[in-house]
């Protein structure tokens, strides 16, 4: 398992020095400042690589950019509207430029409008740590009564709607504004920031796009970019929906093993692969994550290892970001499945036998709470998670454990 760390560039409050001291082997980053749909130019890529190569005092860091997360897919590509064909060509040109710079793994997602959705970005836990949380009632209150989305009432049981109405009545104006900002926060470090009006406008553009149609658009996109990736020896890996169930009336197409299998089969090239995120997929109780790794591991090109605690087991229920070993996912079984896949790859002689992973998200603990880094991306909380994951890998790889099977 290749230990990596997500970095949002020079403005990230977690520095290159911090990453080096955490003991990571490589870095996951992107050109977040480049608007979606534009080409990532060679000089921009080289500049990011140079930023990672040195510590504060100018000494070599030994760290390199190893995984791209994310090369954004525009809303025009997802809807097949406007300049979508030009955006696909720009994506392919960016891919060529990344390849020329030595990059081989590109993570992307195909979620409409919002890259992830939470109602709380700093939910306080009993031990004083804070984490991101999705509260189903708060989200319903936002959707039904703040956004006032057309047709929203059809997506909620009457009891849920009434509970949401009562919840909204107890919210201060500041809390309502905070809830709105949290829901539309989107991807940390992204070039765009959306207002409520922006969300309404984007939602209207998806009115006639069903899940089947969105999946067809994803397959069309992959049919264009995957052959080039295969030719270049690059690996593309689609991130799952977060959370993995319908929101705001938008189609969700990467939420289950069946979703992934359909897309892998539709463009059946090894370059067409998976970012297996245990946190996103773990937000539904019916996803068997170690099983997915065992059954689809040959197409897993990148791993996000994090955990969520389901507060309700029904689809669409509340959950919060747990410590890496404390949520509903059995992380020991998950890492055992990863190591088994890596062993199979070594036997097969695959050059990509070692799968890059990063400790995804993390609770804000200790000095994190005064540092105020990107939501979900604290220094100490992620370091704690990385240490725990590293410990499991080390224990499972020990000769005594291996001998026992």
PDB file of N, CA, C and O in Angstrom, residues 365-391:
ATOM      1  N   UNK A 365      -8.767  17.382  15.912  1.00  0.00           N
ATOM      2  CA  UNK A 365      -8.390  17.118  17.295  1.00  0.00           C
ATOM      3  C   UNK A 365      -7.191  17.988  17.658  1.00  0.00           C
ATOM      4  O   UNK A 365      -6.467  18.472  16.781  1.00  0.00           O
ATOM      5  N   UNK A 366      -6.981  18.197  18.956  1.00  0.00           N
ATOM      6  CA  UNK A 366      -5.818  18.928  19.454  1.00  0.00           C
ATOM      7  C   UNK A 366      -5.656  20.260  18.712  1.00  0.00           C
ATOM      8  O   UNK A 366      -6.597  21.040  18.621  1.00  0.00           O
ATOM      9  N   UNK A 367      -4.472  20.531  18.157  1.00  0.00           N
ATOM     10  CA  UNK A 367      -4.211  21.821  17.528  1.00  0.00           C
ATOM     11  C   UNK A 367      -4.977  22.030  16.220  1.00  0.00           C
ATOM     12  O   UNK A 367      -5.012  23.156  15.700  1.00  0.00           O
ATOM     13  N   UNK A 368      -5.561  20.968  15.671  1.00  0.00           N
ATOM     14  CA  UNK A 368      -6.371  21.131  14.461  1.00  0.00           C
ATOM     15  C   UNK A 368      -7.452  22.172  14.668  1.00  0.00           C
ATOM     16  O   UNK A 368      -7.832  22.903  13.734  1.00  0.00           O
ATOM     17  N   UNK A 369      -7.997  22.235  15.873  1.00  0.00           N
ATOM     18  CA  UNK A 369      -9.165  23.088  16.114  1.00  0.00           C
ATOM     19  C   UNK A 369      -8.818  24.572  16.084  1.00  0.00           C
ATOM     20  O   UNK A 369      -9.704  25.405  15.918  1.00  0.00           O
ATOM     21  N   UNK A 370      -7.551  24.911  16.228  1.00  0.00           N
ATOM     22  CA  UNK A 370      -7.152  26.308  16.080  1.00  0.00           C
ATOM     23  C   UNK A 370      -6.528  26.589  14.723  1.00  0.00           C
ATOM     24  O   UNK A 370      -6.465  27.734  14.291  1.00  0.00           O
ATOM     25  N   UNK A 371      -6.097  25.537  14.030  1.00  0.00           N
ATOM     26  CA  UNK A 371      -5.462  25.719  12.726  1.00  0.00           C
ATOM     27  C   UNK A 371      -6.491  26.041  11.641  1.00  0.00           C
ATOM     28  O   UNK A 371      -6.205  26.779  10.704  1.00  0.00           O
ATOM     29  N   UNK A 372      -7.687  25.439  11.736  1.00  0.00           N
ATOM     30  CA  UNK A 372      -8.785  25.709  10.805  1.00  0.00           C
ATOM     31  C   UNK A 372      -8.399  25.413   9.354  1.00  0.00           C
ATOM     32  O   UNK A 372      -8.496  26.267   8.465  1.00  0.00           O
ATOM     33  N   UNK A 373      -7.977  24.201   9.104  1.00  0.00           N
ATOM     34  CA  UNK A 373      -7.654  23.772   7.748  1.00  0.00           C
ATOM     35  C   UNK A 373      -8.944  23.484   6.972  1.00  0.00           C
ATOM     36  O   UNK A 373     -10.056  23.687   7.479  1.00  0.00           O
ATOM     37  N   UNK A 374      -8.792  23.002   5.743  1.00  0.00           N
ATOM     38  CA  UNK A 374      -9.966  22.651   4.945  1.00  0.00           C
ATOM     39  C   UNK A 374     -10.830  21.662   5.712  1.00  0.00           C
ATOM     40  O   UNK A 374     -10.302  20.721   6.328  1.00  0.00           O
ATOM     41  N   UNK A 375     -12.162  21.838   5.705  1.00  0.00           N
ATOM     42  CA  UNK A 375     -13.033  20.882   6.399  1.00  0.00           C
ATOM     43  C   UNK A 375     -12.743  19.452   5.947  1.00  0.00           C
ATOM     44  O   UNK A 375     -12.697  19.153   4.756  1.00  0.00           O
ATOM     45  N   UNK A 376     -12.521  18.581   6.930  1.00  0.00           N
ATOM     46  CA  UNK A 376     -12.224  17.190   6.634  1.00  0.00           C
ATOM     47  C   UNK A 376     -10.754  16.894   6.434  1.00  0.00           C
ATOM     48  O   UNK A 376     -10.368  15.727   6.345  1.00  0.00           O
ATOM     49  N   UNK A 377      -9.919  17.940   6.376  1.00  0.00           N
ATOM     50  CA  UNK A 377      -8.513  17.724   6.055  1.00  0.00           C
ATOM     51  C   UNK A 377      -7.567  18.326   7.096  1.00  0.00           C
ATOM     52  O   UNK A 377      -6.662  19.092   6.764  1.00  0.00           O
ATOM     53  N   UNK A 378      -7.743  17.988   8.375  1.00  0.00           N
ATOM     54  CA  UNK A 378      -6.841  18.476   9.408  1.00  0.00           C
ATOM     55  C   UNK A 378      -5.503  17.741   9.369  1.00  0.00           C
ATOM     56  O   UNK A 378      -5.398  16.650   8.788  1.00  0.00           O
ATOM     57  N   UNK A 379      -4.502  18.332   9.998  1.00  0.00           N
ATOM     58  CA  UNK A 379      -3.187  17.697  10.034  1.00  0.00           C
ATOM     59  C   UNK A 379      -3.153  16.540  11.018  1.00  0.00           C
ATOM     60  O   UNK A 379      -2.823  15.406  10.655  1.00  0.00           O
ATOM     61  N   UNK A 380      -3.531  16.796  12.266  1.00  0.00           N
ATOM     62  CA  UNK A 380      -3.353  15.777  13.304  1.00  0.00           C
ATOM     63  C   UNK A 380      -4.398  14.674  13.174  1.00  0.00           C
ATOM     64  O   UNK A 380      -4.096  13.494  13.354  1.00  0.00           O
ATOM     65  N   UNK A 381      -5.626  15.035  12.854  1.00  0.00           N
ATOM     66  CA  UNK A 381      -6.658  14.021  12.686  1.00  0.00           C
ATOM     67  C   UNK A 381      -6.330  13.035  11.581  1.00  0.00           C
ATOM     68  O   UNK A 381      -6.535  11.819  11.714  1.00  0.00           O
ATOM     69  N   UNK A 382      -5.782  13.531  10.471  1.00  0.00           N
ATOM     70  CA  UNK A 382      -5.392  12.630   9.392  1.00  0.00           C
ATOM     71  C   UNK A 382      -4.135  11.835   9.758  1.00  0.00           C
ATOM     72  O   UNK A 382      -3.996  10.669   9.380  1.00  0.00           O
ATOM     73  N   UNK A 383      -3.199  12.489  10.470  1.00  0.00           N
ATOM     74  CA  UNK A 383      -2.006  11.768  10.902  1.00  0.00           C
ATOM     75  C   UNK A 383      -2.383  10.602  11.816  1.00  0.00           C
ATOM     76  O   UNK A 383      -1.825   9.502  11.694  1.00  0.00           O
ATOM     77  N   UNK A 384      -3.345  10.835  12.721  1.00  0.00           N
ATOM     78  CA  UNK A 384      -3.832   9.758  13.577  1.00  0.00           C
ATOM     79  C   UNK A 384      -4.399   8.622  12.725  1.00  0.00           C
ATOM     80  O   UNK A 384      -4.114   7.435  12.951  1.00  0.00           O
ATOM     81  N   UNK A 385      -5.216   8.973  11.734  1.00  0.00           N
ATOM     82  CA  UNK A 385      -5.784   7.957  10.858  1.00  0.00           C
ATOM     83  C   UNK A 385      -4.720   7.204  10.081  1.00  0.00           C
ATOM     84  O   UNK A 385      -4.772   5.978   9.956  1.00  0.00           O
ATOM     85  N   UNK A 386      -3.726   7.940   9.556  1.00  0.00           N
ATOM     86  CA  UNK A 386      -2.661   7.292   8.807  1.00  0.00           C
ATOM     87  C   UNK A 386      -1.890   6.327   9.699  1.00  0.00           C
ATOM     88  O   UNK A 386      -1.555   5.206   9.285  1.00  0.00           O
ATOM     89  N   UNK A 387      -1.620   6.741  10.930  1.00  0.00           N
ATOM     90  CA  UNK A 387      -0.885   5.869  11.852  1.00  0.00           C
ATOM     91  C   UNK A 387      -1.668   4.593  12.132  1.00  0.00           C
ATOM     92  O   UNK A 387      -1.090   3.491  12.180  1.00  0.00           O
ATOM     93  N   UNK A 388      -2.977   4.727  12.305  1.00  0.00           N
ATOM     94  CA  UNK A 388      -3.805   3.547  12.567  1.00  0.00           C
ATOM     95  C   UNK A 388      -3.829   2.615  11.360  1.00  0.00           C
ATOM     96  O   UNK A 388      -3.689   1.385  11.501  1.00  0.00           O
ATOM     97  N   UNK A 389      -3.991   3.188  10.172  1.00  0.00           N
ATOM     98  CA  UNK A 389      -4.020   2.372   8.957  1.00  0.00           C
ATOM     99  C   UNK A 389      -2.672   1.711   8.720  1.00  0.00           C
ATOM    100  O   UNK A 389      -2.593   0.528   8.345  1.00  0.00           O
ATOM    101  N   UNK A 390      -1.610   2.459   8.942  1.00  0.00           N
ATOM    102  CA  UNK A 390      -0.260   1.924   8.792  1.00  0.00           C
ATOM    103  C   UNK A 390      -0.027   0.772   9.781  1.00  0.00           C
ATOM    104  O   UNK A 390       0.613  -0.233   9.441  1.00  0.00           O
ATOM    105  N   UNK A 391      -0.561   0.919  10.973  1.00  0.00           N
ATOM    106  CA  UNK A 391      -0.409  -0.139  11.971  1.00  0.00           C
ATOM    107  C   UNK A 391      -1.102  -1.420  11.563  1.00  0.00           C
ATOM    108  O   UNK A 391      -0.554  -2.525  11.745  1.00  0.00           O
TER     109      UNK A 391
END
